[in-house]
Coordinates of N, CA and C in Angstrom, one line a residue:
X197 N -16.7 -10.6 32.2 CA -16.8 -11.2 30.9 C -15.5 -11.4 30.6
X198 N -14.9 -12.7 30.4 CA -13.9 -13.2 29.7 C -13.5 -12.9 28.3
X199 N -12.5 -12.1 27.9 CA -12.3 -12.0 26.4 C -10.8 -12.6 26.3
X200 N -10.7 -13.3 25.3 CA -9.4 -14.0 24.9 C -8.5 -13.0 24.2
X201 N -7.4 -12.8 24.4 CA -6.5 -11.9 23.8 C -5.2 -12.5 23.6
X202 N -4.3 -11.8 22.7 CA -3.0 -12.2 22.5 C -2.1 -10.6 22.3
X203 N -1.0 -10.8 22.9 CA -0.1 -9.7 22.7 C 1.2 -9.9 21.7
X204 N 1.6 -8.9 21.0 CA 2.8 -9.1 20.2 C 3.4 -7.8 20.2
X205 N 4.8 -7.8 20.2 CA 5.7 -6.7 20.0 C 5.8 -5.7 21.4
X206 N 6.5 -4.7 21.0 CA 6.7 -3.8 22.2 C 6.6 -2.3 21.5
X207 N 6.1 -1.4 22.4 CA 6.0 0.0 22.0 C 4.6 0.5 22.4
X208 N 4.1 1.5 21.7 CA 2.8 2.1 22.0 C 1.8 1.1 21.8
X209 N 0.8 1.0 22.8 CA -0.1 -0.1 22.6 C -1.1 0.2 21.3
X210 N -1.5 -0.9 20.8 CA -2.5 -0.8 19.6 C -3.5 -1.9 19.6
X211 N -4.7 -1.6 19.5 CA -5.8 -2.6 19.8 C -6.2 -3.2 18.3
X212 N -6.5 -4.4 18.0 CA -7.0 -4.8 16.7 C -8.2 -5.5 17.0
X213 N -9.4 -5.3 16.2 CA -10.6 -5.7 16.4 C -11.1 -6.4 15.1
X214 N -11.4 -7.7 15.1 CA -11.7 -8.4 14.0 C -13.2 -8.2 13.6
X215 N -13.6 -8.8 12.2 CA -14.8 -8.6 11.8 C -15.9 -9.8 12.2
X216 N -16.9 -9.8 11.6 CA -17.9 -10.8 11.9 C -17.5 -12.2 11.4
X217 N -17.5 -13.2 12.6 CA -16.8 -14.5 12.3 C -15.3 -14.7 12.5
X218 N -14.7 -13.4 12.5 CA -13.2 -13.6 12.6 C -12.8 -13.8 13.8
X219 N -11.4 -13.6 13.9 CA -10.7 -13.9 15.4 C -9.3 -13.1 15.4
X220 N -8.6 -13.4 16.5 CA -7.2 -12.9 16.4 C -6.5 -13.1 15.2
X221 N -6.7 -14.4 14.5 CA -5.9 -14.9 13.3 C -6.5 -14.1 12.2
X222 N -7.3 -13.2 12.2 CA -7.6 -12.3 10.9 C -6.6 -11.5 10.7
X223 N -5.6 -11.1 11.5 CA -4.7 -10.1 11.3 C -3.3 -10.7 11.0
X224 N -3.2 -12.1 10.9 CA -2.0 -12.7 10.8 C -1.1 -12.1 9.6
X225 N -1.7 -11.6 8.6 CA -0.7 -11.2 7.6 C -0.1 -9.9 7.8
X226 N -0.5 -9.2 8.7 CA 0.1 -7.8 8.9 C 0.7 -7.7 10.5
X227 N 0.4 -8.7 11.3 CA 0.7 -8.7 12.8 C 2.2 -8.5 12.7
X228 N 3.0 -9.3 12.0 CA 4.5 -9.2 12.1 C 5.0 -7.8 11.9
X229 N 4.6 -7.0 10.9 CA 4.9 -5.7 10.6 C 4.6 -4.6 11.6
X230 N 3.3 -4.9 12.2 CA 3.0 -3.9 13.2 C 3.7 -4.2 14.6
X231 N 3.9 -5.2 14.8 CA 4.6 -5.6 16.0 C 6.1 -5.2 16.1
X232 N 6.7 -4.9 15.0 CA 8.0 -4.2 14.9 C 8.2 -2.9 15.6
X233 N 6.9 -2.2 15.7 CA 7.1 -0.8 16.5 C 5.9 -0.6 17.4
X234 N 5.0 -1.6 17.6 CA 4.0 -1.3 18.5 C 3.7 -2.5 19.4
X235 N 3.3 -2.5 20.6 CA 2.7 -3.5 21.4 C 1.4 -3.8 20.7
X236 N 1.0 -4.8 20.2 CA -0.4 -5.1 19.5 C -1.1 -6.1 20.6
X237 N -2.4 -5.6 20.8 CA -3.2 -6.3 21.5 C -4.4 -6.8 20.7
X238 N -4.4 -8.0 20.2 CA -5.5 -8.6 19.5 C -6.5 -9.5 20.5
X239 N -7.8 -9.1 20.0 CA -8.9 -9.7 20.9 C -9.8 -10.7 19.9
X240 N -10.2 -11.7 20.8 CA -11.5 -12.6 20.3 C -12.7 -11.8 20.8
X241 N -13.5 -11.2 20.1 CA -14.7 -10.7 20.6 C -15.6 -11.9 21.3
X242 N -16.5 -11.5 22.3 CA -17.4 -12.5 22.7 C -18.3 -13.2 21.8
X243 N -18.0 -14.6 21.9 CA -18.9 -15.4 20.8 C -18.0 -15.7 19.6
X244 N -16.7 -15.3 19.5 CA -15.9 -15.5 18.3 C -14.6 -16.1 19.0
X245 N -13.8 -16.7 18.1 CA -12.6 -17.3 18.4 C -12.6 -18.1 19.7
X246 N -11.8 -17.7 20.8 CA -11.8 -18.6 21.8 C -12.4 -17.8 23.0
X247 N -13.3 -16.8 22.7 CA -13.9 -16.0 24.0 C -15.3 -16.5 23.9
X248 N -15.9 -16.7 25.1 CA -17.3 -17.2 25.4 C -18.3 -16.2 24.9
X249 N -19.5 -16.7 24.5 CA -20.4 -15.3 24.1 C -21.0 -14.7 25.2
X250 N -21.6 -13.6 24.8 CA -22.2 -12.9 25.8 C -23.4 -13.3 26.5
X251 N -23.7 -13.1 27.6 CA -24.9 -13.5 28.2 C -26.1 -12.5 27.8
X252 N -27.1 -12.9 27.0 CA -28.1 -11.8 26.6 C -27.9 -11.5 25.1
X253 N -28.5 -10.5 24.6 CA -28.5 -10.1 23.1 C -27.0 -9.7 22.6
X254 N -26.8 -10.0 21.6 CA -25.4 -9.6 20.8 C -25.6 -8.6 19.8
X255 N -25.2 -7.4 20.0 CA -25.5 -6.2 19.2 C -24.0 -5.5 19.2
X256 N -23.9 -4.6 18.3 CA -22.9 -3.6 18.4 C -22.8 -2.8 19.8
X257 N -23.8 -2.6 20.2 CA -23.9 -1.7 21.7 C -23.4 -2.8 22.8
X258 N -23.8 -4.1 22.7 CA -23.3 -4.9 23.8 C -21.8 -5.3 23.6
X259 N -21.4 -5.5 22.4 CA -20.1 -5.7 22.2 C -19.2 -4.6 22.7
X260 N -19.8 -3.3 22.3 CA -19.1 -2.0 22.7 C -18.7 -2.1 24.1
X261 N -19.9 -2.4 24.9 CA -19.9 -2.3 26.3 C -18.8 -3.4 26.8
X262 N -18.8 -4.5 26.3 CA -17.8 -5.6 26.6 C -16.4 -5.2 26.3
X263 N -16.3 -4.7 25.2 CA -14.9 -4.4 24.9 C -14.5 -3.2 25.6
X264 N -15.0 -2.2 26.0 CA -14.8 -1.0 26.9 C -14.5 -1.5 28.5
X265 N -15.2 -2.6 28.8 CA -15.0 -3.1 30.2 C -13.7 -3.8 30.2
X266 N -13.3 -4.5 29.1 CA -12.1 -5.2 29.0 C -11.0 -4.1 28.9
X267 N -11.0 -3.1 28.2 CA -10.0 -2.2 28.3 C -9.8 -1.4 29.6
X268 N -10.9 -1.2 30.3 CA -10.8 -0.6 31.7 C -9.8 -1.5 32.6
X269 N -10.2 -2.9 32.4 CA -9.8 -4.0 33.4 C -8.3 -4.0 33.0
X270 N -7.8 -3.8 31.8 CA -6.3 -4.0 31.5 C -5.6 -2.6 31.4
X271 N -6.1 -1.5 32.0 CA -5.6 -0.1 32.0 C -5.2 0.1 30.6
X272 N -6.1 0.0 29.6 CA -5.9 0.5 28.4 C -6.6 1.5 27.8
X273 N -7.1 2.6 28.6 CA -7.8 3.6 28.3 C -7.2 4.5 27.4
X274 N -7.7 5.0 26.4 CA -7.2 5.9 25.3 C -6.3 5.0 24.3
X275 N -6.3 3.7 24.3 CA -5.5 2.9 23.4 C -5.8 3.2 22.0
X276 N -5.0 3.3 21.1 CA -5.2 3.4 19.5 C -5.9 2.2 19.1
X277 N -6.8 2.1 18.1 CA -7.4 1.0 17.7 C -7.6 1.0 16.1
X278 N -7.8 -0.3 15.7 CA -7.9 -0.6 14.3 C -9.0 -1.6 14.3
X279 N -10.2 -1.3 13.6 CA -11.2 -2.3 13.2 C -11.3 -2.7 11.8
X280 N -11.9 -4.1 11.6 CA -12.3 -4.3 10.2 C -13.6 -4.8 10.1
X281 N -14.3 -4.4 9.1 CA -15.7 -4.9 8.8 C -16.6 -4.6 10.0
X282 N -17.2 -5.8 10.6 CA -18.0 -5.4 11.8 C -17.1 -4.7 12.9
X283 N -16.0 -5.1 13.1 CA -15.1 -4.6 14.0 C -14.9 -3.1 13.6
X284 N -14.8 -2.8 12.4 CA -14.7 -1.2 12.1 C -15.8 -0.5 12.5
X285 N -17.0 -1.0 12.4 CA -18.3 -0.5 12.8 C -18.1 -0.3 14.4
X286 N -17.7 -1.2 15.0 CA -17.6 -1.3 16.5 C -16.6 -0.3 16.9
X287 N -15.6 -0.1 16.5 CA -14.6 1.0 16.9 C -15.3 2.3 16.6
X288 N -15.9 2.5 15.4 CA -16.7 3.7 15.1 C -17.7 4.1 16.2
X289 N -18.4 3.0 16.8 CA -19.4 3.4 17.9 C -18.7 3.7 19.0
X290 N -17.5 3.1 19.3 CA -16.8 3.5 20.5 C -16.2 5.0 20.4
X291 N -15.8 5.3 19.1 CA -15.4 6.8 19.0 C -16.6 7.6 19.2
X292 N -17.9 7.2 18.8 CA -19.0 8.1 19.0 C -19.3 8.4 20.4
X293 N -19.1 7.2 21.4 CA -19.4 7.5 22.6 C -18.3 8.2 23.3
X294 N -17.1 8.2 23.0 CA -16.0 9.0 23.3 C -15.5 8.5 24.5
X295 N -14.2 8.9 24.9 CA -13.7 8.6 26.3 C -12.9 7.3 26.4
X296 N -13.0 6.4 25.5 CA -12.2 5.1 25.5 C -11.0 5.1 24.7
X297 N -11.1 5.4 23.3 CA -10.0 5.1 22.2 C -9.3 6.4 22.0
X298 N -8.1 6.0 21.5 CA -7.2 7.2 20.9 C -7.4 7.3 19.4
X299 N -6.4 7.4 18.7 CA -6.4 7.4 17.1 C -7.1 6.2 16.8
X300 N -8.0 6.2 15.6 CA -8.7 5.1 15.3 C -8.5 4.9 13.6
X301 N -8.4 3.7 13.2 CA -8.6 3.3 11.9 C -9.6 2.4 11.5
X302 N -10.7 2.7 10.8 CA -12.0 1.8 10.6 C -11.8 1.3 9.2
X303 N -11.7 0.0 8.9 CA -11.5 -0.6 7.7 C -12.7 -1.0 7.1
X304 N -13.3 -0.5 6.0 CA -14.5 -1.0 5.4 C -15.6 -1.4 6.4
X305 N -16.1 -0.3 7.2 CA -17.0 -0.7 8.3 C -18.5 -1.0 7.8
X306 N -19.1 -2.0 8.4 CA -20.4 -2.3 8.0 C -21.4 -1.2 8.7
X307 N -22.7 -1.4 8.3 CA -23.7 -0.4 8.9 C -24.1 0.8 8.2
X308 N -23.5 1.0 6.9 CA -23.9 2.3 6.2 C -24.8 1.8 4.9
X309 N -25.3 0.6 4.9 CA -26.2 0.3 3.8 C -27.6 0.9 4.0
X310 N -28.4 1.2 2.7 CA -29.7 1.6 2.7 C -30.5 0.6 1.9
X311 N -31.8 0.7 1.9 CA -32.8 0.1 1.2 C -32.4 -1.4 0.8
X312 N -32.3 -1.7 -0.5 CA -32.0 -3.0 -1.0 C -30.6 -3.5 -0.6
X313 N -29.7 -2.6 -0.3 CA -28.4 -3.1 0.1 C -28.5 -3.9 1.4
X314 N -29.4 -3.5 2.4 CA -29.4 -4.4 3.6 C -29.8 -5.8 3.3
X315 N -30.6 -5.9 2.5 CA -31.1 -7.4 2.2 C -30.1 -8.1 1.3
X316 N -29.6 -7.4 0.5 CA -28.4 -8.0 -0.3 C -27.3 -8.4 0.6
X317 N -27.0 -7.6 1.5 CA -26.0 -7.9 2.4 C -26.2 -9.1 3.2
X318 N -27.4 -9.2 3.9 CA -27.8 -10.2 4.8 C -27.9 -11.5 3.9
X319 N -28.7 -11.6 3.0 CA -28.8 -12.8 2.3 C -27.5 -13.4 1.7
X320 N -26.7 -12.4 1.2 CA -25.5 -12.9 0.5 C -24.6 -13.5 1.4
X321 N -24.3 -13.0 2.8 CA -23.6 -13.4 3.8 C -24.2 -14.7 4.3
X322 N -25.5 -14.7 4.4 CA -26.3 -16.0 5.2 C -26.0 -17.0 4.2
X323 N -26.1 -16.8 2.9 CA -26.0 -18.0 1.9 C -24.4 -18.4 1.9
X324 N -23.5 -17.6 2.1 CA -22.3 -17.8 2.0 C -21.9 -18.7 3.2
X325 N -22.3 -18.3 4.3 CA -21.8 -18.8 5.4 C -22.5 -20.4 5.5
X326 N -23.8 -20.6 4.9 CA -24.4 -21.8 4.9 C -23.6 -22.7 3.9
X327 N -23.0 -22.2 3.0 CA -22.3 -23.1 2.0 C -20.9 -23.5 2.8
X328 N -20.3 -22.6 3.2 CA -19.0 -22.9 4.0 C -19.3 -23.9 5.2
X329 N -20.4 -23.7 5.9 CA -20.6 -24.8 6.9 C -21.0 -26.0 6.4
X330 N -21.5 -26.2 5.3 CA -21.9 -27.5 4.7 C -20.7 -28.1 4.1
X331 N -19.6 -27.6 3.7 CA -18.5 -28.1 3.2 C -17.1 -27.9 4.0
X332 N -17.4 -27.7 5.3 CA -16.4 -27.3 6.1 C -15.2 -28.4 6.3
X333 N -15.6 -29.6 6.2 CA -14.5 -30.8 6.2 C -13.7 -30.8 5.0
X334 N -14.3 -30.2 3.9 CA -13.5 -30.3 2.5 C -12.7 -28.9 2.4
X335 N -12.8 -27.9 3.3 CA -12.0 -26.6 3.1 C -10.7 -26.7 3.1
X336 N -9.9 -27.6 3.8 CA -8.6 -27.7 3.6 C -8.1 -28.1 2.1
X337 N -8.8 -29.0 1.5 CA -8.4 -29.4 0.3 C -8.9 -28.3 -0.8
X338 N -10.0 -27.8 -0.7 CA -10.6 -26.8 -1.5 C -9.7 -25.5 -1.4
X339 N -9.3 -25.2 -0.2 CA -8.5 -23.8 -0.2 C -7.0 -24.0 -0.6
X340 N -6.6 -25.2 -0.7 CA -5.2 -25.6 -1.2 C -5.0 -25.1 -2.7
X341 N -6.2 -25.0 -3.2 CA -6.3 -24.8 -4.7 C -6.4 -23.3 -5.0
X342 N -5.8 -22.6 -5.9 CA -6.0 -21.2 -6.2 C -7.4 -21.1 -6.6
X343 N -7.9 -22.0 -7.6 CA -9.3 -21.8 -8.1 C -10.2 -22.0 -6.9
X344 N -10.0 -22.8 -6.0 CA -11.0 -23.0 -4.8 C -10.9 -21.7 -3.9
X345 N -9.9 -21.1 -3.8 CA -9.8 -19.8 -3.0 C -10.5 -18.7 -3.8
X346 N -10.4 -18.7 -5.0 CA -11.1 -17.8 -5.7 C -12.6 -18.0 -5.7
X347 N -13.2 -19.1 -5.8 CA -14.5 -19.4 -5.7 C -15.0 -19.2 -4.4
X348 N -14.3 -19.5 -3.2 CA -15.0 -19.1 -1.9 C -14.7 -17.8 -1.4
X349 N -13.8 -17.0 -1.9 CA -13.3 -15.8 -1.2 C -13.4 -14.5 -2.1
X350 N -14.0 -14.8 -3.4 CA -14.1 -13.7 -4.3 C -14.9 -12.6 -3.8
X351 N -16.0 -13.0 -2.8 CA -16.8 -11.8 -2.1 C -16.0 -10.9 -1.3
X352 N -15.0 -11.4 -0.8 CA -14.3 -10.8 0.2 C -13.0 -10.1 -0.2
X353 N -12.4 -10.6 -1.2 CA -11.0 -10.3 -1.8 C -11.0 -10.0 -3.2
X354 N -10.1 -8.9 -3.5 CA -10.1 -8.7 -4.9 C -8.9 -9.6 -5.6
X355 N -8.2 -10.3 -4.7 CA -7.1 -11.1 -5.2 C -7.0 -12.4 -4.4
X356 N -8.2 -13.2 -4.3 CA -8.3 -14.3 -3.5 C -7.4 -15.5 -3.8
X357 N -7.0 -15.7 -5.1 CA -6.2 -16.6 -5.5 C -4.7 -16.5 -4.9
X358 N -4.3 -15.2 -4.5 CA -3.1 -15.0 -4.1 C -3.0 -15.1 -2.5
X359 N -4.1 -15.3 -1.7 CA -4.1 -15.5 -0.4 C -3.3 -16.8 -0.1
X360 N -2.6 -16.8 0.9 CA -2.1 -18.0 1.5 C -3.2 -18.9 1.9
X361 N -3.1 -20.3 1.6 CA -4.1 -21.2 1.9 C -4.5 -21.3 3.4
X362 N -3.5 -21.2 4.4 CA -3.6 -21.1 5.7 C -4.3 -20.0 6.3
X363 N -4.3 -18.8 5.8 CA -5.0 -17.7 6.0 C -6.2 -17.9 5.8
X364 N -6.5 -18.3 4.5 CA -8.1 -18.3 4.2 C -8.7 -19.5 5.0
X365 N -8.1 -20.5 5.3 CA -8.6 -21.6 6.1 C -9.0 -21.2 7.6
X366 N -8.2 -20.3 8.1 CA -8.2 -19.8 9.5 C -9.6 -19.0 9.6
X367 N -9.6 -18.2 8.5 CA -10.8 -17.3 8.5 C -12.1 -17.8 8.4
X368 N -12.1 -18.9 7.5 CA -13.4 -19.6 7.1 C -13.9 -20.5 8.2
X369 N -12.8 -21.2 9.0 CA -13.1 -22.0 10.1 C -13.7 -21.2 11.2
X370 N -13.3 -19.9 11.3 CA -13.7 -19.1 12.3 C -15.3 -18.7 12.1
X371 N -15.6 -18.6 10.9 CA -17.1 -18.4 10.5 C -17.9 -19.5 10.9
X372 N -17.3 -20.7 10.6 CA -18.1 -22.0 10.9 C -18.2 -22.2 12.4
X373 N -17.2 -21.9 13.3 CA -17.4 -22.1 14.6 C -17.9 -20.9 15.5
X374 N -18.1 -19.8 15.0 CA -18.5 -18.6 15.6 C -19.8 -18.8 16.1
X375 N -20.1 -18.9 17.5 CA -21.4 -19.2 18.0 C -22.2 -18.1 18.0
X376 N -21.7 -17.0 17.7 CA -22.7 -15.6 17.8 C -22.9 -14.9 16.5
X377 N -22.4 -15.9 15.3 CA -22.4 -15.2 13.9 C -23.9 -14.9 13.4
X378 N -24.7 -15.8 13.7 CA -26.1 -15.6 13.2 C -26.8 -14.5 13.8
X379 N -26.7 -14.4 15.2 CA -27.5 -13.4 15.9 C -27.0 -12.1 15.7
X380 N -25.7 -12.0 15.5 CA -24.8 -10.7 15.3 C -25.3 -10.2 13.8
X381 N -25.2 -11.2 12.9 CA -25.5 -10.8 11.5 C -26.8 -10.1 11.4
X382 N -27.8 -10.8 12.1 CA -29.3 -10.1 12.0 C -29.3 -8.9 12.6
X383 N -28.9 -8.5 13.7 CA -28.8 -7.3 14.5 C -27.9 -6.3 13.9
X384 N -26.8 -6.7 13.0 CA -26.1 -5.6 12.2 C -27.0 -5.1 11.3
X385 N -27.6 -5.8 10.6 CA -28.5 -5.5 9.3 C -29.9 -4.7 9.7
X386 N -30.4 -5.6 10.8 CA -31.9 -5.1 11.0 C -32.0 -4.4 12.4
X387 N -30.8 -4.3 13.1 CA -31.0 -3.5 14.5 C -30.8 -2.2 14.3
X388 N -30.6 -1.5 15.4 CA -30.2 0.0 15.5 C -29.2 0.5 14.5
X389 N -29.6 1.7 13.9 CA -28.7 2.2 13.0 C -27.4 2.8 13.4
X390 N -26.4 2.7 12.8 CA -25.1 3.6 13.2 C -25.4 5.0 13.5
X391 N -25.2 5.6 14.6 CA -25.3 7.0 14.9 C -23.8 7.5 14.6
X392 N -23.8 8.8 14.3 CA -22.5 9.7 14.0 C -22.0 10.8 15.1
X393 N -21.2 11.6 14.8 CA -20.7 12.7 15.6 C -20.9 14.0 14.7
X394 N -21.3 15.0 15.3 CA -21.4 16.3 14.6 C -19.9 16.9 14.2
X395 N -19.7 17.8 13.3 CA -18.5 18.0 12.9 C -17.8 19.0 14.2
X396 N -16.5 19.0 13.9 CA -15.6 19.6 15.0 C -15.8 19.1 16.6
X397 N -16.2 17.8 16.6 CA -16.2 17.3 18.0 C -15.2 16.2 18.2
X398 N -14.4 15.7 17.3 CA -13.3 14.6 17.4 C -12.0 15.5 18.0
X399 N -11.4 15.0 18.8 CA -10.0 15.5 19.3 C -8.9 14.4 19.0
X400 N -9.2 13.3 18.4 CA -8.1 12.3 17.9 C -8.3 11.9 16.5
X401 N -7.3 11.5 16.0 CA -7.3 11.3 14.5 C -8.4 10.0 14.1
X402 N -9.2 10.1 13.0 CA -9.9 8.9 12.6 C -9.9 8.8 11.2
X403 N -9.4 7.8 10.7 CA -9.5 7.4 9.3 C -10.3 6.3 8.9
X404 N -11.2 6.3 7.9 CA -12.0 5.5 7.3 C -11.5 5.0 6.0
X405 N -11.0 3.8 6.1 CA -10.4 3.0 4.8 C -11.4 2.4 4.0
X406 N -11.3 2.4 2.7 CA -12.4 1.5 2.0 C -11.7 1.1 0.8
X407 N -12.1 -0.3 0.5 CA -11.4 -0.9 -0.8 C -12.3 -0.5 -2.0
X408 N -11.7 -0.1 -3.0 CA -12.5 0.3 -4.3 C -13.3 -0.9 -4.8
X409 N -12.8 -2.3 -4.6 CA -13.6 -3.2 -5.2 C -14.4 -4.1 -4.1
X410 N -14.7 -3.4 -3.0 CA -15.4 -4.0 -2.0 C -16.8 -4.5 -2.3
X411 N -17.1 -5.8 -2.3 CA -18.4 -6.4 -2.7 C -19.3 -6.6 -1.4
X412 N -18.8 -6.4 -0.3 CA -19.7 -6.7 0.9 C -20.1 -5.4 1.4
X413 N -19.4 -4.4 1.7 CA -20.0 -3.1 2.0 C -19.3 -2.1 0.8
X414 N -20.4 -1.8 -0.1 CA -20.1 -1.2 -1.3 C -19.4 0.3 -1.2
X415 N -18.6 0.4 -2.1 CA -17.7 1.7 -2.0 C -18.6 2.9 -1.9
X416 N -19.9 2.9 -2.5 CA -20.8 4.2 -2.4 C -21.1 4.5 -0.9
X417 N -20.9 3.4 0.1 CA -21.4 3.6 1.5 C -20.4 4.4 2.1
X418 N -19.1 4.6 1.6 CA -18.3 5.4 2.2 C -18.6 6.8 2.4
X419 N -19.5 7.4 1.4 CA -20.0 8.7 1.4 C -20.9 8.9 2.6
X420 N -21.6 7.9 3.0 CA -22.7 7.9 4.2 C -21.7 7.9 5.4
X421 N -20.8 7.0 5.5 CA -20.2 7.0 6.7 C -19.3 8.4 7.0
X422 N -18.9 9.1 5.9 CA -18.3 10.3 6.2 C -19.3 11.4 6.5
X423 N -20.4 11.3 6.0 CA -21.5 12.1 6.5 C -21.9 12.1 7.8
X424 N -21.8 10.9 8.4 CA -22.0 10.7 10.0 C -20.7 10.8 10.7
X425 N -19.5 10.8 10.1 CA -18.4 11.2 10.9 C -17.5 12.2 10.0
X426 N -17.9 13.6 9.9 CA -17.5 14.5 9.0 C -16.0 14.8 9.4
X427 N -15.7 14.7 10.7 CA -14.2 15.0 11.1 C -13.3 13.9 10.6
X428 N -13.5 12.6 10.1 CA -12.8 11.6 9.7 C -12.0 12.0 8.4
X429 N -11.2 11.4 8.0 CA -10.4 11.2 6.8 C -10.8 10.1 6.0
X430 N -11.0 10.0 4.9 CA -11.3 8.8 4.1 C -10.0 8.5 3.1
X431 N -9.7 7.1 3.3 CA -8.6 6.7 2.5 C -9.0 5.6 1.6
X432 N -8.7 5.7 0.3 CA -9.2 4.7 -0.7 C -8.0 3.6 -0.9
X433 N -8.3 2.3 -0.9 CA -7.6 1.1 -1.3 C -7.8 0.8 -2.8
X434 N -6.9 1.0 -3.6 CA -6.9 0.5 -5.0 C -6.8 -1.0 -5.1
X435 N -7.5 -1.5 -6.1 CA -7.3 -3.0 -6.4 C -7.5 -3.7 -5.0
X436 N -8.6 -3.5 -4.2 CA -8.8 -4.0 -2.8 C -10.2 -4.4 -2.7
X437 N -10.6 -5.4 -2.1 CA -11.8 -5.8 -1.7 C -12.2 -5.4 -0.2
X438 N -12.9 -6.4 0.4 CA -13.4 -6.1 1.7 C -12.4 -6.0 2.9
X439 N -11.3 -6.7 2.7 CA -10.3 -6.8 3.6 C -9.0 -6.1 3.1
X440 N -8.6 -4.9 3.5 CA -7.5 -4.4 2.9 C -6.1 -5.1 3.5
X441 N -6.3 -5.7 4.9 CA -5.2 -6.4 5.4 C -4.9 -7.6 4.8
X442 N -5.6 -8.2 3.7 CA -5.5 -9.2 2.8 C -4.9 -8.7 1.6
X443 N -5.7 -7.8 0.9 CA -5.2 -7.5 -0.5 C -4.1 -6.3 -0.6
X444 N -4.0 -5.4 0.4 CA -3.0 -4.5 0.3 C -2.4 -4.3 1.7
X445 N -1.7 -5.3 2.2 CA -1.3 -5.5 3.5 C -0.1 -4.3 3.8
X446 N 0.7 -4.0 3.0 CA 1.8 -3.0 3.2 C 1.2 -1.7 3.4
X447 N 0.3 -1.5 2.5 CA -0.4 -0.1 2.5 C -1.3 0.1 3.8
X448 N -2.0 -1.1 4.2 CA -2.6 -1.0 5.4 C -1.8 -0.7 6.8
X449 N -0.7 -1.4 6.7 CA 0.2 -1.1 7.8 C 0.7 0.5 7.8
X450 N 1.1 0.7 6.6 CA 1.5 2.2 6.6 C 0.2 3.2 7.2
X451 N -0.7 3.0 6.7 CA -1.9 3.8 7.1 C -2.2 3.7 8.5
X452 N -2.0 2.5 9.2 CA -2.3 2.4 10.5 C -1.3 3.0 11.4
X453 N 0.2 2.8 11.1 CA 1.1 3.5 11.8 C 1.0 4.9 11.5
X454 N 0.8 5.6 10.4 CA 0.9 6.9 10.2 C -0.3 7.6 10.9
X455 N -1.5 7.0 11.0 CA -2.5 7.4 11.7 C -2.4 7.5 13.1
X456 N -1.8 6.4 13.8 CA -1.7 6.3 15.1 C -0.4 6.7 15.8
X457 N 0.5 7.2 15.1 CA 1.8 7.5 15.7 C 1.6 8.9 16.5

């Protein structure tokens, strides 16, 4: 399985795993600061960015298998890792399996919704991606406006009008072009539930970060994540939506470096 990747910087290796519909470019705001002290390995997960899709079903399990194989191929056993959104859930699953990752930071992970939250998440994302696909040719013009960014990205960011237009455009274009988006969205919500780890079983640092103003993975879901991973530490990002690397980039970099040093 070929996985597209990009390396930046020098130092102790650090893996970055994007969210649903994202790509290597999802980390553009913070990559420069991280690469000052770490060798950063960014990947396009199968079916996203420039990586071909998996053969067979696309789930957290199969993506975890593919990413584990990739790390073995590149002699990156025990690499520290950061995931965001769906990628945050993926790195949690790899922590649960054990033996592959070092210290881990999981930013606003999906998979901890219950009851009506499942359906609200699924249909809100499905409707949003449908809208973005229908107007994708107009995205450069719309996102060049602070008002346009606020309208299209308020679901994901607490401060969408302050996002650089090129960052917003790369992310939304990724959603449009991601061949595995729809299948993975469904399996994330209605597939197998995320399992956890008993207390006192982790031997590496694990931090779960959550935006206080996350409208995608609601802040109350953080409690459920901590119940499943009781050895983890919880870090709250104030004035922050679903993507801390967008809304609180400096704090996100500090958290990552402090956790993985």
